[in-house]
Short mmCIF file of C-alpha atoms and ligand atoms in Angstrom, two decimals:
data_model
loop_
_atom_site.label_atom_id
_atom_site.label_comp_id
_atom_site.label_asym_id
_atom_site.label_seq_id
_atom_site.Cartn_x
_atom_site.Cartn_y
_atom_site.Cartn_z
CA MET A 973 -34.90 33.99 -22.02
CA ALA A 974 -34.44 30.71 -23.63
CA THR A 975 -32.60 28.07 -21.01
CA MET A 976 -29.61 26.21 -22.05
CA ARG A 977 -29.82 22.75 -20.94
CA ARG A 978 -30.06 20.22 -23.71
CA LEU A 979 -26.68 18.20 -23.18
CA ILE A 980 -25.67 16.21 -26.28
CA PRO A 981 -23.46 13.27 -25.31
CA LEU A 982 -22.14 12.98 -28.70
CA LYS A 983 -19.21 14.44 -30.67
CA PRO A 984 -20.33 16.60 -33.14
CA SER A 985 -19.67 14.77 -36.36
CA PHE A 986 -16.24 15.27 -37.74
CA PRO A 987 -16.35 14.45 -40.67
CA PRO A 988 -19.80 15.71 -41.06
CA ALA A 989 -22.56 13.04 -40.80
CA ASP A 990 -23.70 13.18 -44.25
CA LYS A 991 -20.30 12.10 -45.56
CA PHE A 992 -18.65 9.17 -46.36
CA ARG A 993 -16.79 8.10 -43.00
CA ASP A 994 -12.71 7.74 -43.47
CA GLU A 995 -11.37 4.05 -42.25
CA CYS A 996 -8.27 3.79 -40.60
CA GLY A 997 -4.61 5.15 -40.50
CA VAL A 998 -1.45 3.03 -39.96
CA PHE A 999 1.78 4.07 -39.10
CA GLY A 1000 4.94 2.39 -38.09
CA ILE A 1001 8.49 3.25 -37.62
CA PHE A 1002 11.79 0.84 -37.05
CA GLN A 1003 15.08 1.52 -35.72
CA HIS A 1004 14.63 5.03 -33.84
CA PRO A 1005 15.40 5.38 -30.26
CA GLU A 1006 11.97 7.76 -30.09
CA ALA A 1007 9.60 5.19 -32.03
CA ALA A 1008 6.88 5.84 -29.82
CA ASN A 1009 6.92 9.43 -29.72
CA LEU A 1010 7.30 9.45 -33.47
CA ALA A 1011 4.53 7.15 -34.00
CA TYR A 1012 2.14 9.41 -31.58
CA LEU A 1013 2.96 12.17 -33.72
CA GLY A 1014 2.29 10.46 -37.09
CA LEU A 1015 -0.90 9.33 -35.50
CA HIS A 1016 -1.99 13.21 -35.12
CA ALA A 1017 -1.28 14.00 -38.86
CA LEU A 1018 -3.50 10.62 -39.65
CA GLN A 1019 -6.42 11.90 -36.86
CA HIS A 1020 -8.87 12.53 -39.78
CA ARG A 1021 -8.50 9.08 -41.11
CA GLY A 1022 -10.31 7.97 -37.97
CA GLN A 1023 -11.24 9.43 -34.45
CA GLU A 1024 -12.80 6.43 -32.54
CA SER A 1025 -9.97 4.74 -30.87
CA ALA A 1026 -6.14 4.92 -31.27
CA GLY A 1027 -3.18 2.44 -29.92
CA ILE A 1028 0.48 2.01 -30.38
CA VAL A 1029 2.42 -1.25 -29.90
CA SER A 1030 6.20 -0.83 -29.20
CA SER A 1031 8.90 -3.26 -28.91
CA ASN A 1032 12.96 -2.81 -28.26
CA GLY A 1033 13.31 -6.40 -29.78
CA GLY A 1034 11.74 -7.85 -26.41
CA ALA A 1035 8.28 -8.01 -25.00
CA MET A 1036 5.68 -5.66 -26.59
CA ARG A 1037 3.83 -2.66 -24.88
CA ALA A 1038 0.80 -1.55 -25.86
CA CYS A 1039 -1.48 1.47 -24.88
CA LEU A 1040 -4.75 1.68 -26.45
CA GLY A 1041 -7.86 3.68 -25.67
CA MET A 1042 -11.00 5.12 -26.95
CA GLY A 1043 -10.93 8.68 -28.37
CA GLU A 1044 -8.98 10.92 -30.15
CA VAL A 1045 -5.00 10.58 -30.12
CA SER A 1046 -4.90 13.60 -27.48
CA GLU A 1047 -7.15 11.81 -25.42
CA VAL A 1048 -5.53 8.31 -25.79
CA PHE A 1049 -1.98 9.03 -24.87
CA SER A 1050 -0.56 10.94 -21.94
CA ARG A 1051 3.37 11.73 -21.41
CA GLU A 1052 3.15 8.72 -19.27
CA SER A 1053 1.76 6.40 -21.33
CA LEU A 1054 4.25 7.18 -24.06
CA GLU A 1055 7.25 7.18 -21.63
CA MET A 1056 6.16 3.45 -20.81
CA LEU A 1057 6.07 2.69 -24.76
CA LYS A 1058 10.04 2.55 -24.97
CA GLY A 1059 11.57 0.66 -27.88
CA ASP A 1060 13.01 1.41 -31.21
CA ARG A 1061 10.25 0.28 -33.06
CA ALA A 1062 6.35 0.81 -33.07
CA ILE A 1063 3.15 0.80 -34.86
CA GLY A 1064 0.20 2.63 -34.63
CA HIS A 1065 -3.37 3.00 -35.92
CA VAL A 1066 -6.10 5.25 -35.66
CA ARG A 1067 -9.83 3.78 -36.04
CA TYR A 1068 -13.15 4.39 -37.22
CA SER A 1069 -14.84 1.31 -37.13
CA THR A 1070 -15.92 -0.25 -40.92
CA ALA A 1071 -16.23 -4.13 -39.72
CA GLY A 1072 -16.49 -4.97 -35.92
CA GLN A 1073 -18.32 -3.03 -33.27
CA SER A 1074 -16.63 0.38 -32.08
CA ASN A 1075 -15.05 -0.60 -28.57
CA LEU A 1076 -11.72 -1.25 -26.86
CA ILE A 1077 -11.43 -4.66 -27.60
CA ASN A 1078 -11.35 -3.71 -31.28
CA ALA A 1079 -8.99 -0.79 -31.02
CA GLN A 1080 -5.60 -1.90 -32.79
CA PRO A 1081 -3.12 -2.65 -32.89
CA LEU A 1082 -4.22 -6.12 -32.44
CA LYS A 1083 -1.62 -8.40 -30.78
CA ILE A 1084 -0.94 -12.02 -30.11
CA SER A 1085 1.56 -14.38 -28.53
CA SER A 1086 1.91 -17.28 -30.71
CA HIS A 1087 4.47 -19.99 -31.22
CA ARG A 1088 6.19 -17.49 -33.56
CA GLY A 1089 6.39 -15.04 -30.66
CA GLU A 1090 4.23 -11.93 -30.08
CA ILE A 1091 2.87 -10.37 -33.31
CA ALA A 1092 0.85 -7.07 -33.67
CA VAL A 1093 -0.89 -5.74 -36.46
CA CYS A 1094 -2.71 -2.42 -37.52
CA HIS A 1095 -4.90 -2.36 -40.81
CA ASN A 1096 -6.62 0.01 -43.00
CA GLY A 1097 -9.23 -1.66 -45.10
CA ASN A 1098 -12.01 -4.26 -45.02
CA LEU A 1099 -11.78 -8.06 -45.63
CA VAL A 1100 -14.92 -9.19 -47.67
CA ASN A 1101 -14.76 -12.71 -46.76
CA ALA A 1102 -13.61 -12.25 -42.97
CA ASP A 1103 -17.04 -13.72 -41.50
CA GLU A 1104 -16.88 -17.06 -43.67
CA VAL A 1105 -12.82 -17.49 -42.84
CA ARG A 1106 -13.79 -16.77 -39.31
CA ARG A 1107 -16.58 -19.60 -39.17
CA ARG A 1108 -14.08 -22.07 -40.85
CA LEU A 1109 -11.38 -21.05 -37.63
CA GLU A 1110 -13.70 -20.95 -35.24
CA ARG A 1111 -14.82 -24.49 -36.31
CA GLU A 1112 -11.19 -25.77 -36.19
CA GLY A 1113 -10.76 -24.45 -32.61
CA SER A 1114 -9.56 -21.11 -32.59
CA ILE A 1115 -11.00 -18.83 -29.87
CA PHE A 1116 -11.39 -14.95 -31.20
CA SER A 1117 -11.22 -11.95 -28.87
CA THR A 1118 -12.48 -9.50 -30.87
CA THR A 1119 -15.21 -8.92 -33.41
CA SER A 1120 -12.73 -7.31 -35.62
CA ASP A 1121 -12.05 -8.62 -39.25
CA THR A 1122 -8.21 -8.18 -39.04
CA GLU A 1123 -8.02 -10.79 -35.99
CA VAL A 1124 -8.72 -13.43 -38.71
CA ILE A 1125 -5.43 -12.44 -40.03
CA LEU A 1126 -3.53 -13.14 -36.87
CA HIS A 1127 -5.26 -16.53 -36.42
CA LEU A 1128 -4.17 -17.30 -40.03
CA ILE A 1129 -0.81 -16.44 -39.31
CA ALA A 1130 -0.58 -18.51 -36.21
CA LYS A 1131 -1.89 -21.41 -37.99
CA SER A 1132 0.26 -21.41 -40.78
CA ARG A 1133 2.85 -23.99 -41.10
CA GLN A 1134 5.41 -21.77 -42.95
CA ASP A 1135 8.30 -21.10 -41.00
CA ALA A 1136 9.21 -17.33 -41.79
CA VAL A 1137 7.18 -15.11 -40.13
CA GLU A 1138 7.01 -13.10 -43.05
CA ASP A 1139 5.81 -16.36 -45.26
CA ALA A 1140 3.36 -17.03 -42.68
CA VAL A 1141 1.79 -13.77 -43.49
CA VAL A 1142 1.70 -13.92 -47.01
CA ASP A 1143 0.13 -17.53 -46.56
CA ALA A 1144 -2.34 -15.69 -44.33
CA LEU A 1145 -3.41 -12.98 -46.92
CA ARG A 1146 -4.01 -15.64 -49.79
CA GLN A 1147 -7.07 -16.90 -47.67
CA VAL A 1148 -8.48 -13.75 -47.58
CA LYS A 1149 -10.28 -11.31 -49.74
CA GLY A 1150 -10.75 -7.52 -49.66
CA ALA A 1151 -8.93 -4.14 -48.91
CA TYR A 1152 -5.84 -4.16 -46.56
CA SER A 1153 -3.04 -1.90 -46.09
CA LEU A 1154 -1.16 -3.43 -42.99
CA ALA A 1155 1.82 -2.99 -40.83
CA PHE A 1156 2.85 -5.69 -38.87
CA LEU A 1157 5.60 -5.54 -35.83
CA THR A 1158 7.16 -9.01 -35.07
CA ARG A 1159 10.32 -9.42 -32.41
CA ASP A 1160 12.92 -8.39 -35.06
CA ARG A 1161 10.91 -7.11 -37.97
CA MET A 1162 8.43 -4.66 -39.51
CA ILE A 1163 6.43 -5.85 -42.41
CA GLY A 1164 4.42 -3.64 -44.50
CA VAL A 1165 1.54 -4.99 -47.23
CA ARG A 1166 -0.65 -3.40 -49.66
CA ASP A 1167 -3.52 -6.19 -51.20
CA PRO A 1168 -2.96 -6.57 -54.81
CA PHE A 1169 -6.18 -4.31 -56.03
CA GLY A 1170 -3.94 -1.71 -53.84
CA PHE A 1171 -7.53 -0.53 -52.59
CA ARG A 1172 -5.97 1.87 -49.70
CA PRO A 1173 -2.81 4.05 -49.96
CA LEU A 1174 0.66 3.04 -47.61
CA SER A 1175 3.77 4.73 -47.97
CA LEU A 1176 7.34 4.38 -46.87
CA GLY A 1177 9.53 7.09 -45.42
CA ARG A 1178 12.90 7.28 -43.91
CA LEU A 1179 14.11 9.43 -40.75
CA GLU A 1180 17.66 9.54 -39.73
CA GLY A 1181 18.15 5.76 -40.69
CA ALA A 1182 14.79 4.62 -39.40
CA THR A 1183 12.43 3.25 -41.71
CA ILE A 1184 8.71 4.41 -41.83
CA LEU A 1185 5.22 3.15 -42.93
CA THR A 1186 2.45 5.51 -43.06
CA SER A 1187 -0.94 5.82 -44.70
CA GLU A 1188 -0.30 9.13 -45.76
CA SER A 1189 2.76 11.48 -46.39
CA CYS A 1190 1.36 14.17 -44.57
CA ALA A 1191 2.80 12.08 -41.15
CA LEU A 1192 6.11 12.18 -42.47
CA ASP A 1193 6.16 16.22 -42.91
CA LEU A 1194 5.28 16.41 -39.66
CA ILE A 1195 8.15 14.20 -38.07
CA ASP A 1196 10.60 15.85 -40.75
CA GLY A 1197 10.61 12.53 -42.72
CA GLU A 1198 11.73 11.77 -46.04
CA PHE A 1199 9.32 10.43 -48.48
CA LEU A 1200 10.63 7.18 -50.44
CA ARG A 1201 7.74 6.09 -52.24
CA ASP A 1202 4.44 4.14 -52.22
CA VAL A 1203 4.36 0.57 -51.17
CA GLN A 1204 2.98 -1.13 -54.45
CA PRO A 1205 -0.27 -2.85 -54.46
CA GLY A 1206 0.62 -6.47 -54.12
CA GLU A 1207 3.92 -5.87 -52.42
CA VAL A 1208 5.50 -6.98 -49.06
CA VAL A 1209 8.24 -5.05 -47.22
CA VAL A 1210 10.07 -6.57 -44.24
CA VAL A 1211 12.36 -4.31 -42.67
CA THR A 1212 15.29 -5.68 -40.55
CA LYS A 1213 18.24 -4.15 -38.97
CA GLU A 1214 20.02 -5.21 -42.10
CA GLY A 1215 17.83 -3.54 -44.34
CA MET A 1216 14.54 -3.69 -46.29
CA THR A 1217 13.43 -6.24 -48.71
CA SER A 1218 10.44 -6.39 -51.22
CA SER A 1219 8.46 -8.82 -52.90
CA PHE A 1220 5.44 -9.22 -55.03
CA PRO A 1221 4.12 -12.85 -53.78
CA PHE A 1222 0.37 -12.67 -54.92
CA GLU A 1223 -1.65 -13.46 -57.86
CA LYS A 1224 -1.61 -10.24 -60.09
CA THR A 1225 -4.70 -8.46 -60.41
CA PRO A 1226 -5.77 -5.05 -61.88
CA VAL A 1227 -4.74 -2.13 -60.11
CA ARG A 1228 -8.11 -0.67 -58.19
CA GLN A 1229 -7.01 2.17 -55.66
CA CYS A 1230 -9.98 4.12 -54.23
CA ILE A 1231 -10.93 6.89 -55.86
CA PHE A 1232 -12.49 8.71 -52.95
CA GLU A 1233 -8.88 8.66 -51.61
CA HIS A 1234 -8.57 11.41 -53.93
CA VAL A 1235 -11.82 13.07 -53.80
CA TYR A 1236 -12.36 13.44 -50.08
CA PHE A 1237 -10.68 10.90 -47.67
CA SER A 1238 -6.91 11.62 -47.95
CA ARG A 1239 -5.26 15.07 -46.39
CA PRO A 1240 -4.85 17.69 -49.51
CA ASP A 1241 -1.06 17.95 -48.35
CA SER A 1242 -0.54 13.99 -48.96
CA ARG A 1243 0.69 12.44 -51.76
CA VAL A 1244 -1.55 9.64 -52.37
CA PHE A 1245 -0.88 6.88 -55.04
CA GLY A 1246 1.89 8.53 -56.47
CA ARG A 1247 -0.03 12.22 -56.73
CA SER A 1248 -0.52 15.32 -54.98
CA VAL A 1249 -4.20 15.26 -53.49
CA SER A 1250 -4.34 18.99 -53.47
CA LEU A 1251 -3.34 19.37 -57.14
CA VAL A 1252 -5.93 16.48 -58.02
CA ARG A 1253 -8.80 18.34 -56.38
CA LYS A 1254 -7.78 21.58 -57.97
CA ARG A 1255 -7.68 19.43 -61.24
CA LEU A 1256 -11.58 17.99 -60.50
CA GLY A 1257 -12.58 21.51 -59.98
CA ALA A 1258 -11.34 22.66 -63.26
CA GLU A 1259 -12.97 19.84 -65.20
CA LEU A 1260 -16.26 20.29 -63.35
CA ALA A 1261 -15.80 24.15 -64.33
CA ARG A 1262 -15.26 22.97 -68.19
CA GLU A 1263 -18.18 20.42 -67.96
CA HIS A 1264 -20.72 22.51 -66.40
CA PRO A 1265 -19.98 26.19 -66.69
CA VAL A 1266 -22.18 28.73 -65.00
CA ASP A 1267 -22.75 32.67 -65.00
CA ALA A 1268 -22.11 33.58 -61.69
CA ASP A 1269 -20.40 36.24 -59.47
CA VAL A 1270 -18.32 34.16 -57.11
CA VAL A 1271 -17.02 30.08 -56.10
CA VAL A 1272 -17.31 29.50 -52.88
CA ALA A 1273 -16.23 26.05 -51.04
CA VAL A 1274 -18.02 24.11 -48.80
CA PRO A 1275 -14.77 23.46 -46.31
CA ASP A 1276 -12.77 22.01 -45.67
CA SER A 1277 -12.95 19.29 -48.36
CA GLY A 1278 -14.43 21.16 -51.29
CA THR A 1279 -11.78 23.88 -50.76
CA TYR A 1280 -9.53 22.57 -53.34
CA ALA A 1281 -11.79 21.78 -55.93
CA ALA A 1282 -13.64 25.36 -55.77
CA LEU A 1283 -10.12 26.97 -55.87
CA GLY A 1284 -9.89 24.56 -59.45
CA PHE A 1285 -13.09 25.65 -60.59
CA SER A 1286 -12.55 29.23 -60.01
CA ASP A 1287 -8.77 29.18 -61.79
CA GLU A 1288 -10.70 27.74 -65.02
CA SER A 1289 -13.70 29.83 -65.18
CA GLY A 1290 -12.24 33.23 -63.92
CA ILE A 1291 -14.62 33.47 -61.47
CA ALA A 1292 -13.47 34.87 -58.01
CA PHE A 1293 -13.04 32.49 -54.95
CA GLU A 1294 -14.36 33.79 -51.89
CA ALA A 1295 -14.17 32.05 -48.58
CA GLY A 1296 -17.78 32.64 -48.25
CA LEU A 1297 -18.28 29.80 -45.75
CA VAL A 1298 -16.11 29.32 -42.52
CA ARG A 1299 -15.85 26.28 -40.59
CA ASN A 1300 -15.28 26.41 -37.01
CA HIS A 1301 -12.69 23.64 -36.08
CA TYR A 1302 -12.99 23.92 -32.22
CA ILE A 1303 -16.35 22.07 -31.20
CA GLY A 1304 -15.78 20.10 -28.43
CA ARG A 1305 -16.57 16.76 -27.23
CA THR A 1306 -20.02 17.87 -25.97
CA PHE A 1307 -22.06 20.92 -26.30
CA ILE A 1308 -25.46 22.32 -25.33
CA GLU A 1309 -28.44 22.86 -27.53
CA PRO A 1310 -30.61 25.56 -26.62
CA GLU A 1311 -33.95 24.95 -25.83
CA GLN A 1312 -34.94 27.57 -28.35
CA ALA A 1313 -35.14 26.30 -31.73
CA ILE A 1314 -32.30 27.29 -34.09
CA ARG A 1315 -32.67 26.44 -37.74
CA HIS A 1316 -30.14 23.74 -38.96
CA PHE A 1317 -28.17 24.17 -35.32
CA GLY A 1318 -26.15 21.18 -36.17
CA VAL A 1319 -24.58 22.44 -39.57
CA LYS A 1320 -24.50 25.99 -37.96
CA LEU A 1321 -22.24 25.02 -35.42
CA LYS A 1322 -19.89 23.81 -37.99
CA LEU A 1323 -20.13 26.49 -40.58
CA ASN A 1324 -20.97 29.88 -40.86
CA PRO A 1325 -21.81 32.17 -44.13
CA VAL A 1326 -20.23 35.74 -44.38
CA ARG A 1327 -23.20 37.53 -45.39
CA GLU A 1328 -20.71 40.57 -47.02
CA LEU A 1329 -19.19 38.14 -49.25
CA LEU A 1330 -22.62 36.31 -50.38
CA GLU A 1331 -25.22 38.90 -50.07
CA GLY A 1332 -26.53 40.14 -53.70
CA LYS A 1333 -24.47 37.36 -55.44
CA ARG A 1334 -24.70 34.64 -57.72
CA VAL A 1335 -22.82 31.88 -56.26
CA VAL A 1336 -21.22 28.72 -57.34
CA LEU A 1337 -20.95 26.13 -54.25
CA VAL A 1338 -18.44 23.66 -54.68
CA ASP A 1339 -18.64 20.49 -52.45
CA ASP A 1340 -17.15 17.04 -52.71
CA SER A 1341 -20.17 14.95 -52.65
CA ILE A 1342 -23.72 14.53 -51.83
CA VAL A 1343 -24.59 11.58 -49.56
CA ARG A 1344 -28.12 11.72 -48.10
CA GLY A 1345 -28.61 15.27 -49.20
CA THR A 1346 -29.66 16.49 -45.74
CA THR A 1347 -26.43 18.73 -45.27
CA SER A 1348 -26.28 20.19 -48.71
CA ARG A 1349 -29.84 21.42 -48.24
CA LYS A 1350 -29.12 23.30 -45.16
CA ILE A 1351 -25.91 24.74 -46.36
CA VAL A 1352 -27.72 25.82 -49.67
CA SER A 1353 -30.65 27.23 -47.20
CA MET A 1354 -27.79 28.89 -45.33
CA VAL A 1355 -26.12 30.57 -48.34
CA LYS A 1356 -29.46 31.88 -49.71
CA SER A 1357 -30.16 33.39 -45.91
CA ALA A 1358 -26.97 35.19 -46.15
CA GLY A 1359 -28.48 37.15 -49.15
CA ALA A 1360 -27.41 35.09 -52.15
CA LEU A 1361 -29.32 35.48 -55.26
CA GLU A 1362 -28.72 32.19 -56.81
CA VAL A 1363 -26.71 29.18 -55.42
CA HIS A 1364 -25.26 27.02 -58.08
CA MET A 1365 -24.35 23.41 -56.61
CA ARG A 1366 -21.26 21.84 -58.14
CA ILE A 1367 -20.07 18.71 -57.32
CA SER A 1368 -16.64 17.42 -58.06
CA CYS A 1369 -17.55 13.61 -58.50
CA PRO A 1370 -20.13 11.65 -59.98
CA PRO A 1371 -23.49 10.98 -58.01
CA THR A 1372 -22.62 8.40 -55.24
CA VAL A 1373 -25.11 5.40 -56.05
CA GLY A 1374 -23.58 2.72 -54.13
CA PRO A 1375 -22.11 1.60 -50.77
CA CYS A 1376 -18.33 0.80 -50.28
CA TYR A 1377 -17.32 -2.92 -49.05
CA TYR A 1378 -13.65 -2.01 -48.78
CA GLY A 1379 -12.96 -0.08 -45.85
CA VAL A 1380 -15.25 2.86 -45.87
CA ASP A 1381 -18.29 3.13 -43.62
CA THR A 1382 -21.11 4.00 -46.03
CA PRO A 1383 -24.84 4.24 -45.43
CA ASN A 1384 -26.74 1.34 -47.28
CA ARG A 1385 -27.88 2.20 -51.21
CA GLY A 1386 -31.48 3.07 -50.21
CA GLU A 1387 -29.90 5.99 -48.02
CA LEU A 1388 -27.88 7.34 -50.93
CA ILE A 1389 -30.05 10.18 -52.45
CA ALA A 1390 -28.56 9.50 -56.30
CA ALA A 1391 -29.32 5.85 -55.71
CA THR A 1392 -32.78 6.82 -56.16
CA HIS A 1393 -33.43 10.25 -57.20
CA SER A 1394 -32.58 12.09 -60.68
CA VAL A 1395 -29.97 15.07 -60.45
CA ASP A 1396 -33.13 17.35 -61.26
CA GLU A 1397 -34.84 16.04 -58.39
CA ILE A 1398 -32.09 16.12 -55.98
CA CYS A 1399 -31.55 19.74 -57.04
CA ARG A 1400 -35.10 20.58 -56.41
CA HIS A 1401 -34.38 18.63 -52.93
CA ILE A 1402 -31.58 20.57 -51.46
CA HIS A 1403 -33.41 23.85 -53.27
CA ALA A 1404 -30.24 25.06 -55.35
CA THR A 1405 -30.76 27.19 -58.47
CA SER A 1406 -28.92 24.43 -60.58
CA LEU A 1407 -27.06 21.33 -59.13
CA ALA A 1408 -24.46 19.22 -61.66
CA TYR A 1409 -21.85 16.47 -60.78
CA LEU A 1410 -18.83 16.04 -62.57
CA SER A 1411 -18.67 13.23 -65.03
CA LEU A 1412 -16.69 9.79 -64.34
CA GLU A 1413 -14.61 10.40 -67.29
CA GLY A 1414 -13.55 13.75 -65.69
CA MET A 1415 -13.10 12.44 -62.60
CA LEU A 1416 -10.60 9.61 -63.84
CA ARG A 1417 -9.05 12.54 -65.92
CA ALA A 1418 -8.02 14.51 -63.06
CA SER A 1419 -7.18 11.58 -60.91
CA GLY A 1420 -5.02 9.85 -63.56
CA GLY A 1421 -3.48 12.28 -65.46
CA GLY A 1422 -4.70 10.75 -68.74
CA ASP A 1423 -2.86 7.44 -67.61
CA PRO A 1424 -5.30 4.45 -68.17
CA GLU A 1425 -7.39 4.35 -64.85
CA PRO A 1426 -6.06 2.21 -61.91
CA PHE A 1427 -8.84 3.12 -60.00
CA CYS A 1428 -12.12 1.45 -57.92
CA THR A 1429 -14.93 3.46 -58.81
CA ALA A 1430 -17.63 0.94 -57.47
CA CYS A 1431 -19.55 3.63 -55.29
CA TYR A 1432 -20.22 5.86 -58.53
CA THR A 1433 -20.63 2.93 -61.14
CA ASN A 1434 -21.88 -0.39 -58.86
CA ASP A 1435 -18.81 -2.17 -60.65
CA TYR A 1436 -17.34 -3.81 -57.45
CA PRO A 1437 -13.89 -5.13 -58.38
CA ILE A 1438 -14.13 -7.91 -55.65
CA GLU A 1439 -17.41 -9.59 -55.16
CA PHE A 1440 -19.01 -9.42 -51.56
CA PRO A 1441 -20.93 -12.08 -49.76
CA GLU A 1442 -24.31 -12.66 -50.39
CA GLN A 1443 -25.53 -11.73 -46.42
CA GLN A 1444 -23.99 -7.89 -47.42
CA ARG A 1445 -26.12 -7.88 -50.14
CA ALA A 1446 -28.87 -6.06 -48.23
CA GLN A 1447 -26.72 -2.95 -48.40
CA MET A 1448 -27.53 -2.65 -51.94
CA GLU A 1449 -31.10 -2.97 -51.68
CA LEU A 1450 -33.47 -0.03 -52.23
CA PRO A 1451 -36.76 0.54 -50.48
CA GLY A 1452 -39.76 -1.52 -51.90
CA SER A 1453 -37.26 -3.90 -53.95
FE1 SF4 B 2441 -13.38 3.94 -52.80
FE2 SF4 B 2441 -16.07 4.09 -53.55
FE3 SF4 B 2441 -14.28 1.77 -54.32
FE4 SF4 B 2441 -14.88 2.17 -51.34
S1 SF4 B 2441 -16.39 1.66 -53.18
S2 SF4 B 2441 -13.34 1.72 -52.50
S3 SF4 B 2441 -14.97 4.65 -51.56
S4 SF4 B 2441 -14.42 4.16 -54.84
#
């Protein structure tokens, strides 16, 4: 009998290792007696955006209190720590590190004390010129306590000569370049900002007179809050006891919202960039069926993120949808791998094929992306071993050919299979019967509903809306170049 003995001290990847990683989620609430409890619930709803650390800073207008820790929301906070976070205002954050190391000092909200009083900030995105600004600030005497790009914003605010804190925030943000959706908490106000390109989402909501900022609207649903609207690209909203003001103080740029929020990152029950994510994903699947039809018996999703695109494919093609792959959502933080070799153990732990639905069938397998190709190859093999006669892989976006510099953790270009292989070569590599990707035009049609395309598509086109520094160019290099 095989012995069970290898303890793997890793959380089995959530999201899967062969996917782009989410960035961060921010949540803020102003003027509610249960601010910290509601922020805690909001962060639960945003957990898919970051699982490495979580934190909340709260206040009642006096000193700020903070609780931050490594791990998921349920691991970081306890009843006692939430009781300690008294106050009628709070901002919170879940983090997957895209800049700076993954450790407690980089957990957010980040907080400083300055001549303006305490200021805390949560950031979703990535500043492309953070290193350059940081070096300048260090030369001028600033001492940094984290390796996070977000800290440069706080230092710039502290140094600003503007009197009003919101003017200092704008002054600071005019000196940085990149992607930022931010929630600030100061002694008497909460400030929300979205960068002029609008890379990352940020929504405004309301609950019993309290104003809420959240990366995604699904957090409002959980707490019975009302969705008001998106914070617009380039907008600054300032929330005080007197109400909310809005301004657009930055130079206007073309809007470039991250299209991958629709394809993969955001929760399907959220409304992002003015559109329902699940409906956009269904449209992506329908476009895919129109562009790349196939004679088949069943449409099967790679769950969870491929589910809505598969439903759209099924609706459009008339081929029945079957839940032929089942995802296990309950994988613990550590697990034991048997010494006896089990083929594709890591993928099997997360996904299991339903033989009765696949055996003897020609299967259309719908997924949202292929990053390195390793996971897709295992899933195709798993579906075939369950008796599928053919596996036609359909991907609900174009081939991913470039890394992201705007707040998404991606492999270097050389590791992206589509950057170095043709579609035919990828098809052979993953052992699929056929492989097809949605076109860029199809993706934009599905995401924009026919409007002009206000999207960043750089990881599909290598057309980057903000230039990145020379020292980060290594990520773009291909093997042997
Ligand atoms: Fe989104 Fe890709 Fe643009 Fe990054 S490069 S912001 S992942 S579309």
